[in-house]
């Protein structure tokens, strides 16, 4: 009698244990650096929909500032408390990869690649050392943004944006003289935005290669010096607080009519009408002006998703989550909903999705978005040119050395040739560490 009782109790306990295991969710912690509330909210809507459809998995987002991302993730890795997924950019990936925590995503990408057609330019910066180190998620590209209403008031043809460096400088001067506002704004802060702005002009002046084919640093060259000298002329026409700009300040200055031209990515679309008080028809978008003997181009890079866990169960959950995220209609809604125009699709499937193109802002500025997608084909990223990836580029970008050279030239008055020479030495020091 007593033996039978114990058997029943033991069976019930085992059933409860098995049930607990069956109901246990696999938690996937995801870190990203898209802080604006509307982006976080869209991310959460996408995560909530996935979690609801997959009750055995729980994806949770954690939001960081880009300026603290490297320090926090390296500290987390050292404490073995890193996230399972982390959004990244190509040079940031090389820096974090040195910790040994970044897992190859070849198998996940192979699975996704059979279902979705990824754009090669978005994939290539993550493909080196025999593996793929992140799944590309969305692309970003620099464009020339200009106020058509201000052009018209100044006597400039709003249908004819500046095409050359000389045009850009002359337009900016004319606007400043006629309207008593700033004709253009370029940053001079020690920030990633400044790195990207100067590099966009380096590309158009054929100074995009930081390394030659043998891997030697070739930053110090006449075209780079010429680019910094031209950039200084633009900075002298910029608002004085451009010395401390990050991402938000130029957008506000542009939208409020404090300045007429900006070189930036596509985040201008969503707030333009509300902040400027004028019709969206007054927002101009064009390719970045090209110097004589230059080339079309601007900085382009894909943001990717790194895997930082080797747990097999989490690995399968991550594969399922990414499969959901890249479903064309889910992907289109996610990208357009986070920040329409800033986040460009990296699969041809999403480029054909109704959810992306039907978003009200994307639909309103469709020609601008199509031009950005076209410009992406001419995009480049420092350390990732000539079909090669320099695995140590993160040591240069992590110190914002391109931006520090801008500060030498624009804020300290150092001759561009001397400043570029200094930059070359600083890059060599960074590479030797």
Short mmCIF file of N, CA and C in Angstrom, two decimals, residues 123-295:
data_model
loop_
_atom_site.label_atom_id
_atom_site.label_comp_id
_atom_site.label_asym_id
_atom_site.label_seq_id
_atom_site.Cartn_x
_atom_site.Cartn_y
_atom_site.Cartn_z
N UNK A 123 26.64 42.12 -47.36
CA UNK A 123 27.20 40.93 -46.73
C UNK A 123 28.73 41.00 -46.63
N UNK A 124 29.37 41.51 -47.69
CA UNK A 124 30.84 41.42 -47.83
C UNK A 124 31.63 41.94 -46.63
N UNK A 125 31.26 43.09 -45.99
CA UNK A 125 32.08 43.59 -44.87
C UNK A 125 32.14 42.67 -43.66
N UNK A 126 31.27 41.66 -43.62
CA UNK A 126 31.27 40.74 -42.48
C UNK A 126 31.89 39.39 -42.84
N UNK A 127 32.41 39.28 -44.06
CA UNK A 127 32.91 38.00 -44.55
C UNK A 127 34.44 38.01 -44.65
N UNK A 128 35.13 37.46 -43.66
CA UNK A 128 36.59 37.41 -43.66
C UNK A 128 37.05 36.34 -42.67
N UNK A 129 38.33 36.04 -42.71
CA UNK A 129 38.90 34.99 -41.86
C UNK A 129 38.15 33.67 -42.00
N UNK A 130 37.59 33.43 -43.19
CA UNK A 130 36.94 32.15 -43.46
C UNK A 130 35.53 32.00 -42.96
N UNK A 131 34.97 33.06 -42.38
CA UNK A 131 33.60 32.96 -41.84
C UNK A 131 32.83 34.26 -42.06
N UNK A 132 31.52 34.16 -41.87
CA UNK A 132 30.67 35.35 -41.82
C UNK A 132 30.44 35.65 -40.33
N UNK A 133 30.65 36.91 -39.92
CA UNK A 133 30.65 37.25 -38.50
C UNK A 133 29.41 38.02 -38.06
N UNK A 134 28.52 38.34 -38.97
CA UNK A 134 27.25 38.98 -38.59
C UNK A 134 26.29 38.83 -39.77
N UNK A 135 25.01 38.82 -39.45
CA UNK A 135 23.98 38.79 -40.49
C UNK A 135 23.58 40.23 -40.78
N UNK A 136 23.77 40.72 -42.01
CA UNK A 136 23.39 42.11 -42.30
C UNK A 136 21.89 42.34 -42.10
N UNK A 137 21.56 43.50 -41.52
CA UNK A 137 20.16 43.76 -41.17
C UNK A 137 19.56 44.92 -41.96
N UNK A 138 20.32 46.00 -42.11
CA UNK A 138 19.82 47.14 -42.90
C UNK A 138 20.99 48.02 -43.31
N UNK A 139 20.81 48.75 -44.42
CA UNK A 139 21.87 49.59 -44.93
C UNK A 139 21.62 51.06 -44.66
N UNK A 140 22.72 51.85 -44.70
CA UNK A 140 22.63 53.31 -44.51
C UNK A 140 23.57 53.97 -45.50
N UNK A 141 23.17 55.10 -46.06
CA UNK A 141 24.00 55.77 -47.04
C UNK A 141 23.88 57.29 -46.87
N UNK A 142 24.99 57.99 -47.11
CA UNK A 142 24.97 59.46 -47.04
C UNK A 142 24.45 60.06 -48.34
N UNK A 143 23.67 61.12 -48.21
CA UNK A 143 23.13 61.86 -49.35
C UNK A 143 23.32 63.35 -49.10
N UNK A 144 23.10 64.14 -50.13
CA UNK A 144 23.04 65.60 -49.98
C UNK A 144 21.58 65.97 -49.77
N UNK A 145 21.28 66.59 -48.63
CA UNK A 145 19.92 67.04 -48.33
C UNK A 145 19.91 68.56 -48.43
N UNK A 146 18.90 69.10 -49.09
CA UNK A 146 18.86 70.56 -49.23
C UNK A 146 17.43 71.07 -49.17
N UNK A 147 17.31 72.34 -48.73
CA UNK A 147 16.00 72.99 -48.58
C UNK A 147 15.64 73.67 -49.90
N UNK A 148 14.67 73.12 -50.61
CA UNK A 148 14.26 73.71 -51.89
C UNK A 148 13.66 75.10 -51.71
N UNK A 149 12.92 75.30 -50.60
CA UNK A 149 12.31 76.61 -50.37
C UNK A 149 13.38 77.68 -50.18
N UNK A 150 14.45 77.34 -49.48
CA UNK A 150 15.54 78.31 -49.26
C UNK A 150 16.30 78.55 -50.57
N UNK A 151 16.49 77.49 -51.35
CA UNK A 151 17.13 77.66 -52.65
C UNK A 151 16.33 78.67 -53.49
N UNK A 152 15.00 78.50 -53.50
CA UNK A 152 14.13 79.36 -54.32
C UNK A 152 14.21 80.80 -53.83
N UNK A 153 14.18 80.99 -52.51
CA UNK A 153 14.23 82.34 -51.94
C UNK A 153 15.58 83.03 -52.21
N UNK A 154 16.61 82.19 -52.44
CA UNK A 154 17.95 82.73 -52.69
C UNK A 154 18.21 82.97 -54.17
N UNK A 155 17.28 82.52 -55.02
CA UNK A 155 17.49 82.67 -56.46
C UNK A 155 18.18 81.48 -57.09
N UNK A 156 18.34 80.38 -56.31
CA UNK A 156 18.92 79.15 -56.84
C UNK A 156 17.80 78.25 -57.36
N UNK A 157 18.09 77.50 -58.41
CA UNK A 157 17.09 76.60 -58.98
C UNK A 157 16.94 75.37 -58.08
N UNK A 158 15.78 75.18 -57.44
CA UNK A 158 15.63 74.03 -56.54
C UNK A 158 15.67 72.70 -57.26
N UNK A 159 15.51 72.72 -58.60
CA UNK A 159 15.58 71.48 -59.37
C UNK A 159 17.01 71.15 -59.78
N UNK A 160 17.94 72.05 -59.43
CA UNK A 160 19.35 71.83 -59.82
C UNK A 160 20.24 71.95 -58.60
N UNK A 161 20.35 70.87 -57.83
CA UNK A 161 21.23 70.90 -56.65
C UNK A 161 22.69 70.95 -57.07
N UNK A 162 23.60 71.32 -56.16
CA UNK A 162 25.03 71.36 -56.51
C UNK A 162 25.53 69.98 -56.93
N UNK A 163 26.32 69.99 -58.02
CA UNK A 163 26.83 68.72 -58.55
C UNK A 163 28.33 68.56 -58.32
N UNK A 164 29.04 69.68 -58.21
CA UNK A 164 30.50 69.61 -58.02
C UNK A 164 30.85 70.22 -56.66
N UNK A 165 32.10 69.99 -56.23
CA UNK A 165 32.57 70.62 -54.99
C UNK A 165 32.51 72.14 -55.12
N UNK A 166 32.87 72.63 -56.28
CA UNK A 166 32.86 74.08 -56.51
C UNK A 166 31.42 74.62 -56.39
N UNK A 167 30.47 73.88 -56.99
CA UNK A 167 29.05 74.28 -56.86
C UNK A 167 28.65 74.34 -55.39
N UNK A 168 29.02 73.29 -54.65
CA UNK A 168 28.60 73.19 -53.25
C UNK A 168 29.09 74.38 -52.45
N UNK A 169 30.33 74.74 -52.66
CA UNK A 169 30.91 75.87 -51.94
C UNK A 169 30.24 77.18 -52.35
N UNK A 170 30.03 77.36 -53.65
CA UNK A 170 29.42 78.60 -54.14
C UNK A 170 27.97 78.73 -53.69
N UNK A 171 27.23 77.63 -53.73
CA UNK A 171 25.83 77.65 -53.28
C UNK A 171 25.77 78.04 -51.80
N UNK A 172 26.65 77.42 -51.00
CA UNK A 172 26.64 77.67 -49.56
C UNK A 172 26.96 79.14 -49.26
N UNK A 173 27.93 79.70 -49.98
CA UNK A 173 28.28 81.11 -49.79
C UNK A 173 27.13 82.02 -50.19
N UNK A 174 26.50 81.71 -51.31
CA UNK A 174 25.40 82.56 -51.81
C UNK A 174 24.23 82.56 -50.83
N UNK A 175 23.90 81.38 -50.32
CA UNK A 175 22.79 81.28 -49.36
C UNK A 175 23.12 82.07 -48.09
N UNK A 176 24.34 81.92 -47.61
CA UNK A 176 24.74 82.62 -46.39
C UNK A 176 24.65 84.13 -46.57
N UNK A 177 25.05 84.62 -47.72
CA UNK A 177 25.02 86.07 -47.98
C UNK A 177 23.59 86.58 -48.16
N UNK A 178 22.75 85.79 -48.84
CA UNK A 178 21.40 86.26 -49.17
C UNK A 178 20.41 86.11 -48.02
N UNK A 179 20.58 85.06 -47.24
CA UNK A 179 19.56 84.74 -46.22
C UNK A 179 20.04 84.97 -44.79
N UNK A 180 21.31 85.26 -44.62
CA UNK A 180 21.88 85.40 -43.27
C UNK A 180 21.65 84.15 -42.43
N UNK A 181 21.74 83.00 -43.10
CA UNK A 181 21.72 81.72 -42.40
C UNK A 181 22.97 80.95 -42.83
N UNK A 182 23.14 79.76 -42.33
CA UNK A 182 24.30 78.95 -42.69
C UNK A 182 24.01 78.17 -43.97
N UNK A 183 24.91 78.31 -44.96
CA UNK A 183 24.66 77.67 -46.25
C UNK A 183 24.82 76.17 -46.22
N UNK A 184 25.58 75.67 -45.27
CA UNK A 184 25.81 74.23 -45.14
C UNK A 184 26.23 73.96 -43.70
N UNK A 185 26.18 72.70 -43.31
CA UNK A 185 26.67 72.30 -42.00
C UNK A 185 27.40 70.98 -42.09
N UNK A 186 28.68 70.99 -41.69
CA UNK A 186 29.43 69.73 -41.59
C UNK A 186 30.02 69.66 -40.19
N UNK A 187 30.10 68.47 -39.60
CA UNK A 187 30.54 68.36 -38.19
C UNK A 187 32.05 68.39 -38.04
N UNK A 188 32.49 68.75 -36.83
CA UNK A 188 33.92 68.69 -36.49
C UNK A 188 34.08 68.14 -35.07
N UNK A 189 33.19 67.30 -34.67
CA UNK A 189 33.24 66.69 -33.34
C UNK A 189 34.05 65.40 -33.39
N UNK A 190 34.52 64.96 -32.25
CA UNK A 190 35.18 63.65 -32.19
C UNK A 190 34.08 62.60 -32.07
N UNK A 191 33.52 62.25 -33.19
CA UNK A 191 32.31 61.43 -33.20
C UNK A 191 32.26 60.64 -34.51
N UNK A 192 31.53 59.56 -34.50
CA UNK A 192 31.37 58.72 -35.68
C UNK A 192 30.77 59.50 -36.85
N UNK A 193 29.88 60.46 -36.54
CA UNK A 193 29.26 61.26 -37.61
C UNK A 193 30.33 62.02 -38.40
N UNK A 194 31.32 62.58 -37.68
CA UNK A 194 32.39 63.30 -38.36
C UNK A 194 33.26 62.34 -39.17
N UNK A 195 33.57 61.16 -38.60
CA UNK A 195 34.29 60.14 -39.37
C UNK A 195 33.60 59.90 -40.71
N UNK A 196 32.28 59.73 -40.65
CA UNK A 196 31.52 59.37 -41.84
C UNK A 196 31.41 60.53 -42.83
N UNK A 197 31.27 61.75 -42.31
CA UNK A 197 31.12 62.91 -43.19
C UNK A 197 32.40 63.16 -43.99
N UNK A 198 33.55 63.15 -43.31
CA UNK A 198 34.82 63.40 -44.04
C UNK A 198 35.09 62.24 -45.00
N UNK A 199 34.74 61.01 -44.58
CA UNK A 199 35.01 59.87 -45.46
C UNK A 199 34.16 59.93 -46.73
N UNK A 200 32.95 60.45 -46.62
CA UNK A 200 32.12 60.61 -47.81
C UNK A 200 32.82 61.49 -48.84
N UNK A 201 33.42 62.60 -48.37
CA UNK A 201 34.14 63.47 -49.31
C UNK A 201 35.42 62.81 -49.81
N UNK A 202 36.07 62.00 -48.96
CA UNK A 202 37.27 61.27 -49.42
C UNK A 202 36.91 60.31 -50.56
N UNK A 203 35.76 59.67 -50.46
CA UNK A 203 35.34 58.75 -51.53
C UNK A 203 35.18 59.51 -52.84
N UNK A 204 34.46 60.64 -52.78
CA UNK A 204 34.22 61.38 -54.03
C UNK A 204 35.52 61.90 -54.63
N UNK A 205 36.57 62.04 -53.80
CA UNK A 205 37.87 62.52 -54.29
C UNK A 205 38.84 61.36 -54.52
N UNK A 206 38.32 60.14 -54.61
CA UNK A 206 39.13 58.93 -54.88
C UNK A 206 40.21 58.71 -53.83
N UNK A 207 39.90 59.04 -52.58
CA UNK A 207 40.84 58.81 -51.48
C UNK A 207 40.22 57.81 -50.50
N UNK A 208 39.41 56.88 -51.02
CA UNK A 208 38.66 55.97 -50.15
C UNK A 208 39.49 54.84 -49.54
N UNK A 209 40.66 54.54 -50.14
CA UNK A 209 41.46 53.42 -49.64
C UNK A 209 42.39 53.86 -48.52
N UNK A 210 42.21 53.31 -47.36
CA UNK A 210 43.15 53.57 -46.27
C UNK A 210 44.36 52.64 -46.35
N UNK A 211 44.20 51.54 -47.08
CA UNK A 211 45.28 50.55 -47.20
C UNK A 211 45.47 50.19 -48.67
N UNK A 212 46.74 49.88 -49.02
CA UNK A 212 46.97 49.42 -50.39
C UNK A 212 46.74 47.90 -50.46
N UNK A 213 47.05 47.32 -51.60
CA UNK A 213 46.75 45.90 -51.79
C UNK A 213 47.61 44.99 -50.93
N UNK A 214 48.74 45.53 -50.43
CA UNK A 214 49.59 44.74 -49.54
C UNK A 214 49.25 45.00 -48.07
N UNK A 215 48.24 45.82 -47.84
CA UNK A 215 47.84 46.10 -46.46
C UNK A 215 48.57 47.25 -45.82
N UNK A 216 49.39 47.98 -46.58
CA UNK A 216 50.11 49.12 -46.02
C UNK A 216 49.19 50.33 -45.89
N UNK A 217 49.33 51.08 -44.81
CA UNK A 217 48.50 52.27 -44.59
C UNK A 217 48.89 53.37 -45.57
N UNK A 218 47.92 53.90 -46.31
CA UNK A 218 48.20 54.94 -47.30
C UNK A 218 47.28 56.16 -47.09
N UNK A 219 46.90 56.39 -45.82
CA UNK A 219 46.03 57.52 -45.52
C UNK A 219 46.67 58.85 -45.92
N UNK A 220 47.98 58.98 -45.66
CA UNK A 220 48.69 60.22 -45.98
C UNK A 220 49.02 60.26 -47.47
N UNK A 221 48.14 60.88 -48.24
CA UNK A 221 48.36 61.01 -49.70
C UNK A 221 47.74 62.34 -50.15
N UNK A 222 48.13 62.85 -51.32
CA UNK A 222 47.67 64.17 -51.76
C UNK A 222 46.15 64.33 -51.84
N UNK A 223 45.44 63.28 -52.24
CA UNK A 223 43.98 63.40 -52.36
C UNK A 223 43.31 63.51 -50.99
N UNK A 224 43.85 62.81 -50.01
CA UNK A 224 43.30 62.94 -48.66
C UNK A 224 43.54 64.36 -48.13
N UNK A 225 44.74 64.87 -48.34
CA UNK A 225 45.06 66.23 -47.90
C UNK A 225 44.13 67.23 -48.58
N UNK A 226 43.92 67.06 -49.88
CA UNK A 226 43.04 67.95 -50.64
C UNK A 226 41.61 67.90 -50.10
N UNK A 227 41.17 66.70 -49.69
CA UNK A 227 39.81 66.55 -49.15
C UNK A 227 39.66 67.29 -47.83
N UNK A 228 40.65 67.16 -46.96
CA UNK A 228 40.57 67.86 -45.66
C UNK A 228 40.60 69.37 -45.86
N UNK A 229 41.38 69.83 -46.83
CA UNK A 229 41.44 71.27 -47.09
C UNK A 229 40.09 71.79 -47.57
N UNK A 230 39.42 71.01 -48.44
CA UNK A 230 38.09 71.42 -48.90
C UNK A 230 37.07 71.37 -47.77
N UNK A 231 37.17 70.35 -46.93
CA UNK A 231 36.24 70.19 -45.80
C UNK A 231 36.31 71.39 -44.87
N UNK A 232 37.52 71.91 -44.70
CA UNK A 232 37.68 73.08 -43.83
C UNK A 232 36.89 74.28 -44.37
N UNK A 233 36.89 74.42 -45.69
CA UNK A 233 36.13 75.53 -46.30
C UNK A 233 34.64 75.38 -46.00
N UNK A 234 34.15 74.14 -46.05
CA UNK A 234 32.73 73.90 -45.73
C UNK A 234 32.46 74.17 -44.25
N UNK A 235 33.41 73.75 -43.41
CA UNK A 235 33.21 73.94 -41.97
C UNK A 235 33.13 75.43 -41.62
N UNK A 236 33.89 76.23 -42.32
CA UNK A 236 33.90 77.67 -42.04
C UNK A 236 32.55 78.31 -42.38
N UNK A 237 31.71 77.62 -43.15
CA UNK A 237 30.37 78.11 -43.47
C UNK A 237 29.30 77.43 -42.62
N UNK A 238 29.73 76.62 -41.65
CA UNK A 238 28.80 75.84 -40.82
C UNK A 238 28.47 76.55 -39.53
N UNK A 239 27.36 76.17 -38.88
CA UNK A 239 27.05 76.74 -37.56
C UNK A 239 28.18 76.49 -36.57
N UNK A 240 28.44 77.42 -35.65
CA UNK A 240 29.57 77.28 -34.71
C UNK A 240 29.47 76.05 -33.82
N UNK A 241 28.25 75.62 -33.52
CA UNK A 241 28.14 74.45 -32.64
C UNK A 241 28.39 73.13 -33.38
N UNK A 242 28.74 73.21 -34.68
CA UNK A 242 29.06 72.00 -35.44
C UNK A 242 30.30 71.31 -34.87
N UNK A 243 31.05 72.03 -34.03
CA UNK A 243 32.24 71.42 -33.41
C UNK A 243 31.86 70.34 -32.39
N UNK A 244 30.59 70.31 -32.01
CA UNK A 244 30.17 69.31 -31.02
C UNK A 244 28.98 68.48 -31.52
N UNK A 245 28.69 68.52 -32.79
CA UNK A 245 27.52 67.81 -33.31
C UNK A 245 27.64 66.30 -33.17
N UNK A 246 26.50 65.68 -32.86
CA UNK A 246 26.36 64.23 -32.99
C UNK A 246 25.32 63.99 -34.10
N UNK A 247 24.32 63.17 -33.88
CA UNK A 247 23.37 62.88 -34.96
C UNK A 247 22.21 63.87 -35.01
N UNK A 248 21.73 64.33 -33.87
CA UNK A 248 20.47 65.06 -33.84
C UNK A 248 20.60 66.53 -34.24
N UNK A 249 21.72 67.17 -33.89
CA UNK A 249 21.84 68.61 -34.05
C UNK A 249 21.74 69.09 -35.50
N UNK A 250 22.42 68.45 -36.46
CA UNK A 250 22.30 68.94 -37.84
C UNK A 250 20.90 68.80 -38.40
N UNK A 251 20.20 67.76 -37.99
CA UNK A 251 18.83 67.56 -38.46
C UNK A 251 17.94 68.70 -37.97
N UNK A 252 18.11 69.08 -36.70
CA UNK A 252 17.30 70.17 -36.15
C UNK A 252 17.64 71.49 -36.83
N UNK A 253 18.93 71.75 -37.03
CA UNK A 253 19.35 72.99 -37.69
C UNK A 253 18.79 73.07 -39.11
N UNK A 254 18.79 71.94 -39.80
CA UNK A 254 18.28 71.89 -41.17
C UNK A 254 16.77 72.08 -41.19
N UNK A 255 16.08 71.35 -40.35
CA UNK A 255 14.61 71.40 -40.38
C UNK A 255 14.07 72.75 -39.91
N UNK A 256 14.78 73.40 -39.01
CA UNK A 256 14.30 74.69 -38.53
C UNK A 256 14.77 75.85 -39.41
N UNK A 257 15.45 75.55 -40.50
CA UNK A 257 15.86 76.60 -41.45
C UNK A 257 17.08 77.37 -41.03
N UNK A 258 17.82 76.84 -40.04
CA UNK A 258 19.04 77.51 -39.60
C UNK A 258 20.15 77.33 -40.63
N UNK A 259 20.07 76.23 -41.39
CA UNK A 259 21.03 75.99 -42.46
C UNK A 259 20.31 75.32 -43.63
N UNK A 260 20.90 75.38 -44.82
CA UNK A 260 20.19 74.97 -46.02
C UNK A 260 20.61 73.63 -46.60
N UNK A 261 21.81 73.16 -46.25
CA UNK A 261 22.34 71.93 -46.86
C UNK A 261 23.00 71.07 -45.77
N UNK A 262 22.80 69.77 -45.87
CA UNK A 262 23.45 68.84 -44.94
C UNK A 262 23.86 67.58 -45.70
N UNK A 263 24.92 66.96 -45.21
CA UNK A 263 25.35 65.66 -45.73
C UNK A 263 25.05 64.65 -44.63
N UNK A 264 24.07 63.82 -44.87
CA UNK A 264 23.66 62.88 -43.81
C UNK A 264 22.90 61.71 -44.42
N UNK A 265 22.46 60.80 -43.52
CA UNK A 265 21.68 59.65 -43.95
C UNK A 265 20.19 60.04 -44.01
N UNK A 266 19.33 59.06 -44.16
CA UNK A 266 17.93 59.35 -44.50
C UNK A 266 16.97 59.59 -43.36
N UNK A 267 17.48 59.95 -42.18
CA UNK A 267 16.56 60.16 -41.06
C UNK A 267 15.81 61.48 -41.15
N UNK A 268 16.06 62.27 -42.19
CA UNK A 268 15.41 63.57 -42.33
C UNK A 268 13.92 63.43 -42.70
N UNK A 269 13.55 62.30 -43.30
CA UNK A 269 12.21 62.20 -43.89
C UNK A 269 11.08 62.35 -42.85
N UNK A 270 11.15 61.58 -41.79
CA UNK A 270 10.02 61.52 -40.86
C UNK A 270 9.68 62.86 -40.21
N UNK A 271 10.66 63.58 -39.65
CA UNK A 271 10.29 64.80 -38.91
C UNK A 271 10.24 66.07 -39.76
N UNK A 272 10.56 65.99 -41.05
CA UNK A 272 10.77 67.22 -41.81
C UNK A 272 9.57 68.16 -41.78
N UNK A 273 8.41 67.68 -42.17
CA UNK A 273 7.24 68.58 -42.25
C UNK A 273 6.87 69.15 -40.88
N UNK A 274 6.91 68.30 -39.86
CA UNK A 274 6.51 68.75 -38.51
C UNK A 274 7.48 69.80 -37.97
N UNK A 275 8.77 69.56 -38.14
CA UNK A 275 9.77 70.46 -37.55
C UNK A 275 10.00 71.71 -38.40
N UNK A 276 9.83 71.59 -39.73
CA UNK A 276 10.10 72.74 -40.59
C UNK A 276 8.87 73.63 -40.78
N UNK A 277 7.68 73.01 -40.69
CA UNK A 277 6.46 73.78 -40.91
C UNK A 277 6.17 74.04 -42.38
N UNK A 278 6.93 73.41 -43.26
CA UNK A 278 6.68 73.56 -44.70
C UNK A 278 6.37 72.19 -45.31
N UNK A 279 5.87 72.22 -46.53
CA UNK A 279 5.51 70.98 -47.22
C UNK A 279 6.73 70.11 -47.47
N UNK A 280 6.50 68.80 -47.51
CA UNK A 280 7.57 67.86 -47.82
C UNK A 280 8.14 68.06 -49.21
N UNK A 281 7.42 68.79 -50.06
CA UNK A 281 7.94 69.06 -51.40
C UNK A 281 9.20 69.92 -51.36
N UNK A 282 9.44 70.54 -50.21
CA UNK A 282 10.62 71.41 -50.08
C UNK A 282 11.86 70.68 -49.59
N UNK A 283 11.74 69.38 -49.37
CA UNK A 283 12.91 68.59 -48.97
C UNK A 283 13.58 68.02 -50.21
N UNK A 284 14.77 68.50 -50.51
CA UNK A 284 15.52 68.02 -51.66
C UNK A 284 16.52 66.94 -51.28
N UNK A 285 16.72 66.00 -52.18
CA UNK A 285 17.68 64.91 -51.95
C UNK A 285 18.47 64.69 -53.24
N UNK A 286 19.79 64.63 -53.13
CA UNK A 286 20.63 64.45 -54.32
C UNK A 286 21.87 63.66 -53.94
N UNK A 287 22.62 63.24 -54.95
CA UNK A 287 23.87 62.55 -54.66
C UNK A 287 24.90 63.56 -54.16
N UNK A 288 25.91 63.09 -53.47
CA UNK A 288 26.93 63.98 -52.91
C UNK A 288 27.75 64.58 -54.06
N UNK A 289 27.97 65.90 -54.07
CA UNK A 289 28.75 66.54 -55.15
C UNK A 289 30.13 65.92 -55.34
N UNK A 290 30.58 65.97 -56.58
CA UNK A 290 31.82 65.29 -56.98
C UNK A 290 32.84 66.33 -57.46
N UNK A 291 34.09 66.25 -57.00
CA UNK A 291 35.11 67.20 -57.48
C UNK A 291 35.55 66.85 -58.90
N UNK A 292 36.25 67.77 -59.51
CA UNK A 292 36.81 67.50 -60.84
C UNK A 292 37.74 66.29 -60.75
N UNK A 293 37.61 65.38 -61.68
CA UNK A 293 38.39 64.15 -61.68
C UNK A 293 38.05 63.26 -60.49
N UNK A 294 36.85 63.44 -59.94
CA UNK A 294 36.43 62.61 -58.81
C UNK A 294 35.54 61.46 -59.26
N UNK A 295 34.75 60.93 -58.34
CA UNK A 295 33.87 59.81 -58.66
C UNK A 295 32.60 59.89 -57.81
#
